[in-house]
Amino acid sequence: MNKKDIEQYIDANAKRITDVSDAIWDYAELAFHETRSAAELQRVLREEGFEVHTNLAGIPTAFEGVYGSGKPVVAILGEFDALAGLSQEAGVMEEQPVITGGNGHGCGHNLFGGGSLGAAMGAKKYLEENGLKGTLKFIGTPAEEGGGGKTFMARDGVFDDVDIAICWHPSDTFKIWSFKLLANVQVTFKFKGIPAHAGSRPHLGRSALDALELTNMGIQFLREHVTPDIRMHYAILDAGGTAPNVVQARASERVLLRAENADDLTPLLERVTNVARGAALMTDTQLEVEFNTGNSNIILNDTVALQLEKNMDEVPLPTYTDEEWAYAKEFKEKAIGTGFDSLKAIEANGDPKVNAIIEQGRNHVIHDFYLPYSPMKNALPGSSDVGDVSWVCPTAQVSGACQIATTGSHTWQAVSQGKGSIAHKGMLFVAKVMGRAAVDFFEDPTLVEQAWKEHRKNLGGRTYVCPIPKGVNPVK
Ligand SMILES: [Zn+2]
């Protein structure tokens, strides 16, 4: 079997792979509740001869499919969780929920799971037919959206034996992932006061809502005195009730903090918690701090990224029919407009080779080109739990054009496109690239050595410290 046969195997199984992706789209299950989605992926892995282990790190929907034994251990990661409130009919050009208030795959994790499955299937076939030694894993990682599934899994050692990790994410552009992302932590502040009649006996009351408001005010003032990479967000979970003539005895909010380096989050969290402590002191209320989740920043690995790029060079990009171009054009005009220009941040990095490609393809309604690896100077102000994997082992990612140009993620427009032919084509292309790249690490052990040499250099003597303390359980 040669590497072109990996592509053929994926093509021959295209329907099985897209069916899995479409089924996960239909299930649209939220973080840590992806029971049917995980089962669907596991079913096909078993059919393909992988040994499936479930309940990794004590998380019922975290699992792995394992083929082979010994070194190297190459892992292809797959996500499959949906987002709340994004239920949407597939293929339509207007906002139209399937279930009002229901869930939807606004981040394309149905494709993420399906594409990674396809890659694992193709790579396994190649290893088997060519008698190559080593272990190939498909690792099913739940709860990327706000749950930090991979972070909990990293904390509990799931990636400790992994030599190389590969994954991808659907977007509107084919590229080798070149962005750093921010580390984050999320905590819940719960204030407890004393209820009282707000009119006749306010002096007996102690307001938890006051404490919460003072905390937020303190955080606003704190913004001036942090480095520019810091992001501080909050959401009020409970304002204490709807009666203004009662002194609110309980109030709670969730606070999410981001920083370019995971190391900076501990002191930042302490400062923010001090603001909440101060608010509790001012209002004579009690504060309880509950740690929710967190993830580390992404460490890029050039060796693994360039191996993905090499394979992206060799796999033919998808071609689109006249109908698909016409559909994309109409969808963009009717449902997206100018949208979110994902190419802008890349262009700003100023790599002439990349910018020449962008220049040529900028107005294509489907980005039918790919951007080579070109590490970004600045971090994107988002976060991903892939960050934690990238601290534990050399990790690289592909981005796959599964959406019409300028579609923003976490939108109904993205959900609507998640089962379409453009999405499927993007997913299968990425599956081929990742499947081919995975086998390179089995064929050439020096690549693994090189990736680890670089990984150690990137860490510069630091060791991975999980941002989620021991004893904290996932928020479900
Ligand atoms: Zn996502």
Short mmCIF file of C-alpha atoms and ligand atoms in Angstrom, two decimals, residues 79 107-109 112 144-145 169-170 410, ligand 1:
data_model
loop_
_atom_site.label_atom_id
_atom_site.label_comp_id
_atom_site.label_asym_id
_atom_site.label_seq_id
_atom_site.Cartn_x
_atom_site.Cartn_y
_atom_site.Cartn_z
CA GLU A 79 -14.13 16.38 19.04
CA CYS A 107 -18.28 25.02 15.72
CA GLY A 108 -18.39 22.08 13.28
CA HIS A 109 -17.29 19.49 15.82
CA PHE A 112 -14.05 17.39 13.47
CA GLU A 144 -14.18 21.43 24.08
CA GLU A 145 -16.85 24.11 24.36
CA HIS A 169 -10.67 22.27 13.07
CA PRO A 170 -13.28 23.18 10.48
CA HIS A 410 -20.71 29.71 16.71
ZN ZN B 1 -14.45 24.39 17.98
#
